[in-house]
Coordinates of C-alpha atoms and ligand atoms in Angstrom, one line a residue:
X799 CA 87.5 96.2 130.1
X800 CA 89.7 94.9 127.4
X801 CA 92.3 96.9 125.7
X802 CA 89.5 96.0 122.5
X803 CA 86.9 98.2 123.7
X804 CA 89.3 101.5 123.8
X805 CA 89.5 103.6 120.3
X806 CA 92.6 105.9 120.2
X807 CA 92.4 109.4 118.9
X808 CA 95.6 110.9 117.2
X809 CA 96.5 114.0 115.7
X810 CA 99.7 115.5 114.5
X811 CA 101.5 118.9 114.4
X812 CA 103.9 118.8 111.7
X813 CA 107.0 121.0 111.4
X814 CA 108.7 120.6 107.6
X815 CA 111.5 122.9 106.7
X816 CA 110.7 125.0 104.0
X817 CA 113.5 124.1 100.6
X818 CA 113.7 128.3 100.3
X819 CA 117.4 129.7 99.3
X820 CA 117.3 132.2 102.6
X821 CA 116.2 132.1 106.0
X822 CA 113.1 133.7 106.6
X823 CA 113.5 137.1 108.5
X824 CA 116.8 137.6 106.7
X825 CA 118.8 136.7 103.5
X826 CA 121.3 134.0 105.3
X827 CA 121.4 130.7 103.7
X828 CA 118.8 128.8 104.9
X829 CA 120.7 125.4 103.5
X830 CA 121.6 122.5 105.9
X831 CA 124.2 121.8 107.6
X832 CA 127.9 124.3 106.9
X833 CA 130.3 124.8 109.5
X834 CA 128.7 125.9 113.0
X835 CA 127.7 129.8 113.3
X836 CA 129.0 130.8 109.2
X837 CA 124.8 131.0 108.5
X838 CA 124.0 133.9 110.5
X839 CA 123.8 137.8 110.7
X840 CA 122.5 140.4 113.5
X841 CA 118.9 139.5 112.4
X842 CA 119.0 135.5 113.1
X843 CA 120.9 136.0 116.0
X844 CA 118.5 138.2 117.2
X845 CA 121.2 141.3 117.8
X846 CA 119.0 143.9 119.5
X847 CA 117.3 146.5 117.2
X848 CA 118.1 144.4 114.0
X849 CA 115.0 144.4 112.0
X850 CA 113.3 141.1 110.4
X851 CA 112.1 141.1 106.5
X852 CA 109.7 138.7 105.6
X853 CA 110.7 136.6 102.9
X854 CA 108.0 137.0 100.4
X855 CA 109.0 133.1 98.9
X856 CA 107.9 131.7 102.3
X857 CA 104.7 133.3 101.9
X858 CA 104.2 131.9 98.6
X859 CA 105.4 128.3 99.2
X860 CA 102.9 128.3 102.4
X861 CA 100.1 129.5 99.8
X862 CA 101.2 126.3 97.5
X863 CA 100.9 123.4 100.7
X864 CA 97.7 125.6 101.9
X865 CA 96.1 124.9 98.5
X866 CA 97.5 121.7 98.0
X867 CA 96.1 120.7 101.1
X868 CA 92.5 122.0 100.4
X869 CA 93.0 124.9 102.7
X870 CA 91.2 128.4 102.6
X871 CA 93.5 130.9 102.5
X872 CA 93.4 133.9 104.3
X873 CA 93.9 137.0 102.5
X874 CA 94.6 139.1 106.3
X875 CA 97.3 137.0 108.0
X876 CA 100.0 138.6 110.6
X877 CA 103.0 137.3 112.5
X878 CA 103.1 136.9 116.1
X879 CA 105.6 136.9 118.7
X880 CA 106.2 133.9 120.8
X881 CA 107.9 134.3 124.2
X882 CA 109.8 131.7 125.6
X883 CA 113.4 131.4 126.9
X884 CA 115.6 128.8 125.6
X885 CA 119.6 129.3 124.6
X886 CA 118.6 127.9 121.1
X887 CA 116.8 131.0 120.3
X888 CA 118.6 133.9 121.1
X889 CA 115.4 136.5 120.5
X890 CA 114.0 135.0 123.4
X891 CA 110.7 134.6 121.2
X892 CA 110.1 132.6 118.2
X893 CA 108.0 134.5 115.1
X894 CA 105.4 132.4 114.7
X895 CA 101.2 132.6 113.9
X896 CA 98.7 132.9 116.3
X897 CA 94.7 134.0 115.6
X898 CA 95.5 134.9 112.0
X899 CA 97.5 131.6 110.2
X900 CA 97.8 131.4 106.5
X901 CA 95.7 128.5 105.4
X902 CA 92.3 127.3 107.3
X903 CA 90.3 124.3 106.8
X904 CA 91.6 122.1 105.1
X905 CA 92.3 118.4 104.4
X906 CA 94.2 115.6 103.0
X907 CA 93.0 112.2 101.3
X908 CA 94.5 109.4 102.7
X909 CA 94.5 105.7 101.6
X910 CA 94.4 103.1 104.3
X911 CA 94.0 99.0 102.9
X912 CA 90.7 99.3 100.9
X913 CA 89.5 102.4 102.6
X914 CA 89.8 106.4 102.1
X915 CA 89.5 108.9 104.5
X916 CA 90.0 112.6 105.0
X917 CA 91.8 113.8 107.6
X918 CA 91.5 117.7 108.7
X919 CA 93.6 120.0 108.5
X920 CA 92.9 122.7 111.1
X921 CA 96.0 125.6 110.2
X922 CA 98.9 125.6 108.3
X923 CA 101.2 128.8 109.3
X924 CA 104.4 130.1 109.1
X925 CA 107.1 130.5 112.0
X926 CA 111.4 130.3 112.2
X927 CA 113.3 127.6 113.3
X928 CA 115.1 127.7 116.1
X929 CA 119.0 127.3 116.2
X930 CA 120.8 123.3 117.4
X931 CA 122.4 123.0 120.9
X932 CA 125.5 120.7 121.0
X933 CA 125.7 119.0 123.7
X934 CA 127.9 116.0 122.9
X935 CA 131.9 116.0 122.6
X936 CA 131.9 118.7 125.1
X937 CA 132.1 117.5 128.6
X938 CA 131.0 120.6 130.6
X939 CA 128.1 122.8 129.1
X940 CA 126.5 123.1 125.4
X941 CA 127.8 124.8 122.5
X942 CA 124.8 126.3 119.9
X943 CA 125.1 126.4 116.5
X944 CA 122.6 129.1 115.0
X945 CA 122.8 127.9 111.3
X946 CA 119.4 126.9 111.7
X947 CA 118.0 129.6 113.4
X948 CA 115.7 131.6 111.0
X949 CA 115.2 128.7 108.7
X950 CA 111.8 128.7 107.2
X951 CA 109.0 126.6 108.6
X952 CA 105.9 125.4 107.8
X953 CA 103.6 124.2 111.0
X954 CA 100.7 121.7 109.6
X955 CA 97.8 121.0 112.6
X956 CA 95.3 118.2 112.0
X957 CA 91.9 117.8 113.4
X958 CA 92.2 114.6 116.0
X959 CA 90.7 112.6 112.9
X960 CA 93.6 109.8 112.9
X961 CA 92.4 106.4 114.9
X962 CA 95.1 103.8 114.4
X963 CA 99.1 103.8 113.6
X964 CA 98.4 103.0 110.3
X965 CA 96.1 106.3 109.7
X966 CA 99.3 108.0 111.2
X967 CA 101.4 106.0 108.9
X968 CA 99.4 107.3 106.0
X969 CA 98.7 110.4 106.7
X970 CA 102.3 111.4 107.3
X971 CA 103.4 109.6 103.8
X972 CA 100.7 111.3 102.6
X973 CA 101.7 114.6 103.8
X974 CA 105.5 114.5 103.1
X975 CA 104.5 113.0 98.9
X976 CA 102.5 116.2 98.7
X977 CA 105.3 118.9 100.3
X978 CA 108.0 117.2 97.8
X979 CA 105.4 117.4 94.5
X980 CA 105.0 121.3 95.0
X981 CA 108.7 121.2 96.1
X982 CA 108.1 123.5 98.8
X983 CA 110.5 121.0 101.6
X984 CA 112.6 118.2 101.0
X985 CA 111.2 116.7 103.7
X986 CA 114.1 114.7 104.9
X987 CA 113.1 113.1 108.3
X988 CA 116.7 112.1 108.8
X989 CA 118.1 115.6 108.3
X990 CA 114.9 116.4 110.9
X991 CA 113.3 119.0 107.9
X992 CA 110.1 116.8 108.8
X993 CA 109.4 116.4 112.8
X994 CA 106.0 115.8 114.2
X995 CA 104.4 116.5 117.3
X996 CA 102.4 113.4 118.2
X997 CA 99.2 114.2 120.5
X998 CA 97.2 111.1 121.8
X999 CA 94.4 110.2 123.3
X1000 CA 91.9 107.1 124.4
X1001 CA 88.4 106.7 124.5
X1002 CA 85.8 103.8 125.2
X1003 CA 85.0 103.0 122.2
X1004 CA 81.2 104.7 121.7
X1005 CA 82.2 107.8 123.7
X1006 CA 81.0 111.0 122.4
X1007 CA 83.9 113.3 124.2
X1008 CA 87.9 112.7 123.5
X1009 CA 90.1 111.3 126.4
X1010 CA 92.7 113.9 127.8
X1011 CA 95.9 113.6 125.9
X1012 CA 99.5 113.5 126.1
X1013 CA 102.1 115.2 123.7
X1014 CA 105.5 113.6 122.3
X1015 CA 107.5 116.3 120.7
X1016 CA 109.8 116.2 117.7
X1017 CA 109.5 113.2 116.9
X1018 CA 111.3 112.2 113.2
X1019 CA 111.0 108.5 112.2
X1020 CA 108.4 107.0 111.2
X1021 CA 109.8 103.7 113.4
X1022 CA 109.3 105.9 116.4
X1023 CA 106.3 107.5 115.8
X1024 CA 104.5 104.0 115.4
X1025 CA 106.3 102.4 118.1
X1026 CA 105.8 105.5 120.9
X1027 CA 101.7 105.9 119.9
X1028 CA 101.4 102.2 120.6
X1029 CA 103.2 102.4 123.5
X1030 CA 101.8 105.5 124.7
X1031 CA 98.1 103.6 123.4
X1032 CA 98.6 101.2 125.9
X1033 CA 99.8 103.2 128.6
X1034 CA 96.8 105.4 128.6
X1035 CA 94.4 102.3 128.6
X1036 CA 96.6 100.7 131.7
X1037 CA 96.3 104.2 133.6
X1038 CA 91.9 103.9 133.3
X1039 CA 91.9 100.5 133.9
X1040 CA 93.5 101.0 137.0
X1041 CA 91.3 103.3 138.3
X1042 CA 93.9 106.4 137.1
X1043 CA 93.3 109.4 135.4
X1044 CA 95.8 110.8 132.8
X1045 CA 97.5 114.0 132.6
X1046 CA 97.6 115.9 130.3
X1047 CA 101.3 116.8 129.6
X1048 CA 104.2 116.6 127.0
X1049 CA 106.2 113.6 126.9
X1050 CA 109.8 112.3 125.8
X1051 CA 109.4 109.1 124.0
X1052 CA 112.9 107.4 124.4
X1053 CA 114.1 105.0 121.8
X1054 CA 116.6 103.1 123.7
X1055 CA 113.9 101.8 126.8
X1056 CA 110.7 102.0 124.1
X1057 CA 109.2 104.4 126.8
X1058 CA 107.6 107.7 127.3
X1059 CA 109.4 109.8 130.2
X1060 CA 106.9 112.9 131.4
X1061 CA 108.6 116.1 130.4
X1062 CA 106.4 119.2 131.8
X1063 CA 102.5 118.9 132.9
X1064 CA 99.9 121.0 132.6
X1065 CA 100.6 122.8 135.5
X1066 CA 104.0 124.1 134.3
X1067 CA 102.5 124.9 131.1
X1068 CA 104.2 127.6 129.5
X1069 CA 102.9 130.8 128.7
X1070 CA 103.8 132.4 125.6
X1071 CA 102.8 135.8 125.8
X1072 CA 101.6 136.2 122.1
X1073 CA 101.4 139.3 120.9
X1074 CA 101.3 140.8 116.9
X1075 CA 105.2 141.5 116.2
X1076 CA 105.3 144.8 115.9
X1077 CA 108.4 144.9 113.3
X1078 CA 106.6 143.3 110.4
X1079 CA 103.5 144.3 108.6
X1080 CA 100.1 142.6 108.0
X1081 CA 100.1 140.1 105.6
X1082 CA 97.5 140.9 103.1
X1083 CA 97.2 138.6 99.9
X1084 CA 95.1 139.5 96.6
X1085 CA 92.4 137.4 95.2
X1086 CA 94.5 137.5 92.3
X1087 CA 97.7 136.2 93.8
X1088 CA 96.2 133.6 95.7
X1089 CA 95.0 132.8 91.7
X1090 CA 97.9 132.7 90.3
X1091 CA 99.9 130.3 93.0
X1092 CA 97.1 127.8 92.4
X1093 CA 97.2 127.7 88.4
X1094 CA 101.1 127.2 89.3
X1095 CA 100.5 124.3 91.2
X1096 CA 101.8 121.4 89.8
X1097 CA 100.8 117.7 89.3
X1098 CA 99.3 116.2 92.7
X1099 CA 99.6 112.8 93.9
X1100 CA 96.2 111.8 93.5
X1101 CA 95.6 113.1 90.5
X1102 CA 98.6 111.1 89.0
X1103 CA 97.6 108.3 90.4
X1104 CA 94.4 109.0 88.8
X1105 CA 96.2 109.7 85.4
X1106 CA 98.3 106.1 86.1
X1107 CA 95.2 103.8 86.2
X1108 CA 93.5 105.6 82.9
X1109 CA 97.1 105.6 81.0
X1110 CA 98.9 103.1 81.9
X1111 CA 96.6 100.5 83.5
X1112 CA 98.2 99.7 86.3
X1113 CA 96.6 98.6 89.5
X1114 CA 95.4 100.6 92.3
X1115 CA 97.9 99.4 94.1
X1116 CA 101.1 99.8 91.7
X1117 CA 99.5 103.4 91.0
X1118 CA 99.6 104.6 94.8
X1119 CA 103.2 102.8 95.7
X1120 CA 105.1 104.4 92.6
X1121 CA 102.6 108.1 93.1
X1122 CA 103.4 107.8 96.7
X1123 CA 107.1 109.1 95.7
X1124 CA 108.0 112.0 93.4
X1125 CA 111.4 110.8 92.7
X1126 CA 110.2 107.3 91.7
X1127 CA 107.2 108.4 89.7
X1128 CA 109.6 110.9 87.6
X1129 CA 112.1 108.2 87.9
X1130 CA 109.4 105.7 86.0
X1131 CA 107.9 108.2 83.7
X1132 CA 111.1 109.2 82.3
X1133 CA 112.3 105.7 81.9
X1134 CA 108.8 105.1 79.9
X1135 CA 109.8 107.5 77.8
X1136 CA 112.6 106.0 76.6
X1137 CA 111.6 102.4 76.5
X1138 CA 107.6 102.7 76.1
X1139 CA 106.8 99.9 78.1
X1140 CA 104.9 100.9 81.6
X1141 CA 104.2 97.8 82.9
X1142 CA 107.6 96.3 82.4
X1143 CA 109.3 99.6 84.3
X1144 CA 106.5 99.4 86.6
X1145 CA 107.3 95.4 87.6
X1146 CA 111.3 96.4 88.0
X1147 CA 110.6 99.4 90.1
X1148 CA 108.7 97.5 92.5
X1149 CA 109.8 94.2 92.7
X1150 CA 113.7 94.0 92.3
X1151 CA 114.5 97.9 92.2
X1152 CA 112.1 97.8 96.0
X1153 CA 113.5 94.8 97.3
X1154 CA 117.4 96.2 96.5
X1155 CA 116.5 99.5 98.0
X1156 CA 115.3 97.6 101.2
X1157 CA 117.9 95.4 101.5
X1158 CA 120.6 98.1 101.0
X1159 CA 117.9 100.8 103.4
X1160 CA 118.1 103.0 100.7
X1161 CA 115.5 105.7 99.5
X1162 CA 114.0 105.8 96.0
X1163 CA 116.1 108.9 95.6
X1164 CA 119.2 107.3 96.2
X1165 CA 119.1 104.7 93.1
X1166 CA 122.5 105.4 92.0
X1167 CA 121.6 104.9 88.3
X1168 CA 119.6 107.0 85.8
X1169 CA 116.0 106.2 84.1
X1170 CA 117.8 105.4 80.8
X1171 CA 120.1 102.9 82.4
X1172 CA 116.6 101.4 83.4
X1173 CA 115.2 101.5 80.0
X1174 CA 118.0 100.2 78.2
X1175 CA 118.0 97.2 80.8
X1176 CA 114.1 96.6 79.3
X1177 CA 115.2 96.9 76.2
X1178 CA 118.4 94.5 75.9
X1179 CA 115.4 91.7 77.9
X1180 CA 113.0 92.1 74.7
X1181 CA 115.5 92.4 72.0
X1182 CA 116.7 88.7 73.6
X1183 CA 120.6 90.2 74.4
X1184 CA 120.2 88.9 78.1
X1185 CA 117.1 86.7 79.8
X1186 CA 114.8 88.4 82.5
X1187 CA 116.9 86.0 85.1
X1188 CA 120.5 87.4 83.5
X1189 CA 118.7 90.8 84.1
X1190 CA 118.3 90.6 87.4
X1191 CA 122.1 90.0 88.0
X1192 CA 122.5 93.2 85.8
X1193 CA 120.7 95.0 88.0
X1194 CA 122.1 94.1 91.0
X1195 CA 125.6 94.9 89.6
X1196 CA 124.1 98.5 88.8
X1197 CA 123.6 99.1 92.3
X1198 CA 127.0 98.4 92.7
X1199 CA 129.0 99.7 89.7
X1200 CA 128.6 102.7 87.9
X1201 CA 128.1 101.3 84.7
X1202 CA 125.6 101.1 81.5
X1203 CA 123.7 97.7 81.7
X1204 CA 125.5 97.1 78.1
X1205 CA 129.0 97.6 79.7
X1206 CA 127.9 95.2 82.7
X1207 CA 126.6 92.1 80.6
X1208 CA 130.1 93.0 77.9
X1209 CA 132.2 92.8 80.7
X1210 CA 130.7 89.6 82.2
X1211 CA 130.1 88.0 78.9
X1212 CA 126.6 87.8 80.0
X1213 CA 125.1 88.1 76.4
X1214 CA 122.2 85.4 75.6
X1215 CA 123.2 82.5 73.5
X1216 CA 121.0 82.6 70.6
X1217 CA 122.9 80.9 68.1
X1218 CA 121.2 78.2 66.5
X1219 CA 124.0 75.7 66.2
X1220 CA 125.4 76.5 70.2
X1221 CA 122.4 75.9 71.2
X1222 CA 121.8 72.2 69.5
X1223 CA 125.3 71.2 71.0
X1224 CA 124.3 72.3 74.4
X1225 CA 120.9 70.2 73.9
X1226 CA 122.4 67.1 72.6
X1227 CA 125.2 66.9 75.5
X1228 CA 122.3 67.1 78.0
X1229 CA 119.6 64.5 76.4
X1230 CA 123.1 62.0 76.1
X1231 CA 123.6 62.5 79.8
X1232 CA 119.7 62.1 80.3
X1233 CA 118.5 59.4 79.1
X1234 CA 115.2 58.7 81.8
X1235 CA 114.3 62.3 80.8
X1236 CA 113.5 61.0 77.2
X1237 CA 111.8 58.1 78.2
X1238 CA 109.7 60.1 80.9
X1239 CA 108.7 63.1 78.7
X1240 CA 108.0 60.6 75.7
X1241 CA 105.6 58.9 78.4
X1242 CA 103.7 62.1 78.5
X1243 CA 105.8 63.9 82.0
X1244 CA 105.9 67.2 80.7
X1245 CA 107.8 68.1 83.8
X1246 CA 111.0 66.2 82.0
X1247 CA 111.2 68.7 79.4
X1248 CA 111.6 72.0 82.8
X1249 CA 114.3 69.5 84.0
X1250 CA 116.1 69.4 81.0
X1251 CA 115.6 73.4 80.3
X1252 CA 116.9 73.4 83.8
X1253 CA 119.8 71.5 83.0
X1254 CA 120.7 73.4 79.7
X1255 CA 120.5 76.8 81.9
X1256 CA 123.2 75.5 84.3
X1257 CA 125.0 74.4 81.6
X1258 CA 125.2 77.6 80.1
X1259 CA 125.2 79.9 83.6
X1260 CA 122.1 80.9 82.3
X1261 CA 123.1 82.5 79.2
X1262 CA 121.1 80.2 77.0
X1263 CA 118.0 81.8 74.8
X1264 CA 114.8 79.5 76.7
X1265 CA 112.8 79.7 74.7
X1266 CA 115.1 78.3 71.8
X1267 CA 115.9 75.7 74.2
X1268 CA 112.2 74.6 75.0
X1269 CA 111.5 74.3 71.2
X1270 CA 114.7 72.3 70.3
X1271 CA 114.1 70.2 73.3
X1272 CA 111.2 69.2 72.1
X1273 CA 112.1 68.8 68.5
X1274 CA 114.4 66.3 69.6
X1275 CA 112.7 64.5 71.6
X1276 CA 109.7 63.9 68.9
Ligands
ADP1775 P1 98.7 122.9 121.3 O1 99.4 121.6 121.2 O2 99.6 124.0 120.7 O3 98.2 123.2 122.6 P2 96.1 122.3 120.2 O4 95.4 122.3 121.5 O5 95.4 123.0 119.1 O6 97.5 122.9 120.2 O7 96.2 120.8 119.7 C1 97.3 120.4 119.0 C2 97.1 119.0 118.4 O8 96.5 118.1 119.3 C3 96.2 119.0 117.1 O9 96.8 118.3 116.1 C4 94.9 118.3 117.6 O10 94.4 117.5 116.5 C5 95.5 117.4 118.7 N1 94.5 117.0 119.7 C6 93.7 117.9 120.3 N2 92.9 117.2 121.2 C7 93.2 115.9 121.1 C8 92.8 114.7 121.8 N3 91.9 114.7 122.8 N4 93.4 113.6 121.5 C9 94.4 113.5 120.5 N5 94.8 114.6 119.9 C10 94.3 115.8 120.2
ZN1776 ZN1 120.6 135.9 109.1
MG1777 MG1 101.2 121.1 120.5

């Protein structure tokens, strides 16, 4: 059989670090980063007999992604204990969920080409991080940093419902726009407060049960994720159709060799040992709580997107790719505000303000000028200072220099020439030194009169008014 007739089945466990000021068990910073071991007391380095407080604020920014996410939420929850030894967690157990999560049931709207679909979410729950082994720099041995340990977490399970890389690809977008709307996780991959646990699968295509799947862990690019499921896609399918079966177990996708490397199998599985931790009470949440979190929910994605299309008549498309990041979507709201021209803040955001970003492999949040420095840009174009081409140069130099557009185009002497009588010398010197251009556009090649615009801009480093140009082009040419 033909790689064709196999469907892969994906679905994702999703670890984002929650943006609260303290850790979860205790009141230690829970920001990133800070010199190794200065984030930490008795509780989060699980001293013996220090006692854990839940953090009520984790509670309620699980609440938010549970009903941002369509979840039920449970009003009789509990924490569990997790047994496992590894030297990043000094408790020996991680505090996680087991029977009782948070949030059930839910699901999350994705967009991929022309088609929606919904992909389940099974359980969101709460848990602590655990604390960051060194092992570079130090030839012999690892040193661990427990800044981390204790720093809220969020764990988001979905149904196998994803097919292909690009449900993945939206899905996880999806998923990390939604997080930064409430503002429950910054959801910096790089920083790893966004790491996925990528479980996959292959069927023949038609087949009513799921293959037996593998596990990559932590995973935190979206380059790697795509390139390991494919990899892993086609690994599976070579396995079958060489008479194999696969195993499951949990893999190490490496970046370097583009491979998966088998970690632990089934066999070794662990064990955890849950059991209800006995230091911390039942989580019980009112009817009326549960209320009051969801009337404080804010905006959504979709629903902005929704508001887009109605308000500002954008397409679909334009709607989704400026909704599908907070920052930009605040970014191009506020600059509306000031100029009042959607579609013109719209076209810069995503043409030269997207290509500049890629180029420079930057993220929307890191445009290093402010939404009035946009709008004032739109402006100077329609009041005729600079042309839309002078404007792009603007632009580029914003990136660049921290400066006003107005300070940019004054310093360059960029302003547009729209002085009548500058203009007529400028179109007189060119029509002298092209005389075939007369003759042609006279004979009816209205491609002469673009040649001589064309001229007139180079003339003037493209500082002349065009549309003054065009007209006194052709006046002189009657
Ligand atoms: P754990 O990894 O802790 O054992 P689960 O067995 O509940 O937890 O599964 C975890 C993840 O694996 C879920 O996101 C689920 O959607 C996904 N999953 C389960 N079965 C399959 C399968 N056959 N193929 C792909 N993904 C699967
Ligand atoms: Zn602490
Ligand atoms: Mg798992």
């Amino acid at each position: 059989m033909a790689k064709e007739d196999y469907e892969s089945v994906i679905g994702l466990e999703v670890h984002a670090e929650l943006s609260t000021k303290t850790k979860i068990f205790c009141s230690c910073p829970s920001e990133f980063g800070g010199e190794p071991n200065t984030h930490c007391c008795p509780v989060c380095m699980g001293m013996p007999g220090a006692l854990p407080v839940l953090n009520e604020k984790v509670v309620e920014y699980a609440v938010k992604a549970g009903l941002a996410t369509n979840c039920t939420i449970s009003k009789d929850s509990k924490n569990d204990r997790k047994n496992y030894f590894y030297p990043d967690t000094p408790k020996a157990y991680q505090i996680s969920q087991y029977d009782k999560p948070l949030c059930e049931n839910g699901y999350i709207e994705i967009d991929v080409g022309e088609e929606k679909k919904k992909i389940g979410l099974t359980r969101i729950h709460i848990e602590d991080d655990a604390g960051k082994l060194n092992h570079d720099d130090y030839g012999r041995g690892s040193l661990v940093d427990l800044n981390r340990a204790g720093v809220p977490l969020i764990e988001i399970v979905s149904e196998p419902d994803m097919r292909t890389v690009e449900d993945v690809d939206a899905y996880l977008k999806k998923l990390k726009s939604i997080l930064q709307y409430i503002e429950v996780s910054d959801c910096k991959m790089e920083e790893g407060s966004l790491r996925a646990d990528v479980n996959v699968s292959v069927r023949k295509k038609g087949a009513k049960e799921f293959g037996t799947r593998t596990e990559m862990k932590n995973m935190n690019s979206f380059k790697s994720i795509t390139r390991a499921i494919e990899y892993e896609i086609g690994r599976q399918i070579e396995v079958i159709e060489n008479g194999g079966e696969i195993e499951q177990e949990t893999l190490r996708w490496d970046e370097v060799s583009g491979r998966t490397f088998s970690m632990r199998d089934k066999e070794n599985a662990q064990d955890y040992r849950y059991f209800p931790e006995p230091d911390l009470a039942p989580i019980r949440l009112s009817e009326e709580y549960i209320e009051n979190v969801k009337n404080n929910l804010p905006e959504l994605p979709e629903s902005r997107k929704a508001r887009y299309l109605a308000e500002y008549k954008l397409t679909e498309k334009e709607a989704r790719t400026l909704t599908n990041s907070k920052y930009l979507s605040d970014f191009f709201e506020a600059s509306i505000d000031i100029c009042g021209n959607p579609k013109a803040v719209c076209n810069w955001l995503l043409s030269d303000v997207a290509r500049i970003l890629n180029e420079k492999e930057l993220e929307p949040d890191e445009i290093p000028f402010e939404p009035k420095d946009l709008a004032e840009l739109i402006g100077l174009i329609e009041k005729g200072t600079i042309s839309s081409k002078i404007a792009k140069d603007v632009l580029e130099k914003m990136f660049e220099e921290n400066e006003v557009p107005s300070k940019i185009i004054e310093k360059n002497g960029w302003t547009q020439i729209s002085d009548e009588g500058a203009i007529k010398a400028v179109v007189d010197k060119i029509l002298a030194a092209n005389p075939q251009s007369i003759i042609d556009y006279k004979a009816g090649k209205d491609k002469a009169l673009g040649f001589l615009v064309g001229q007139a801009m180079k003339e003037t480093k493209g500082k002349a008014n065009p549309g003054m140009l065009n007209q006194m082009f052709k006046d002189a040419m009657k």
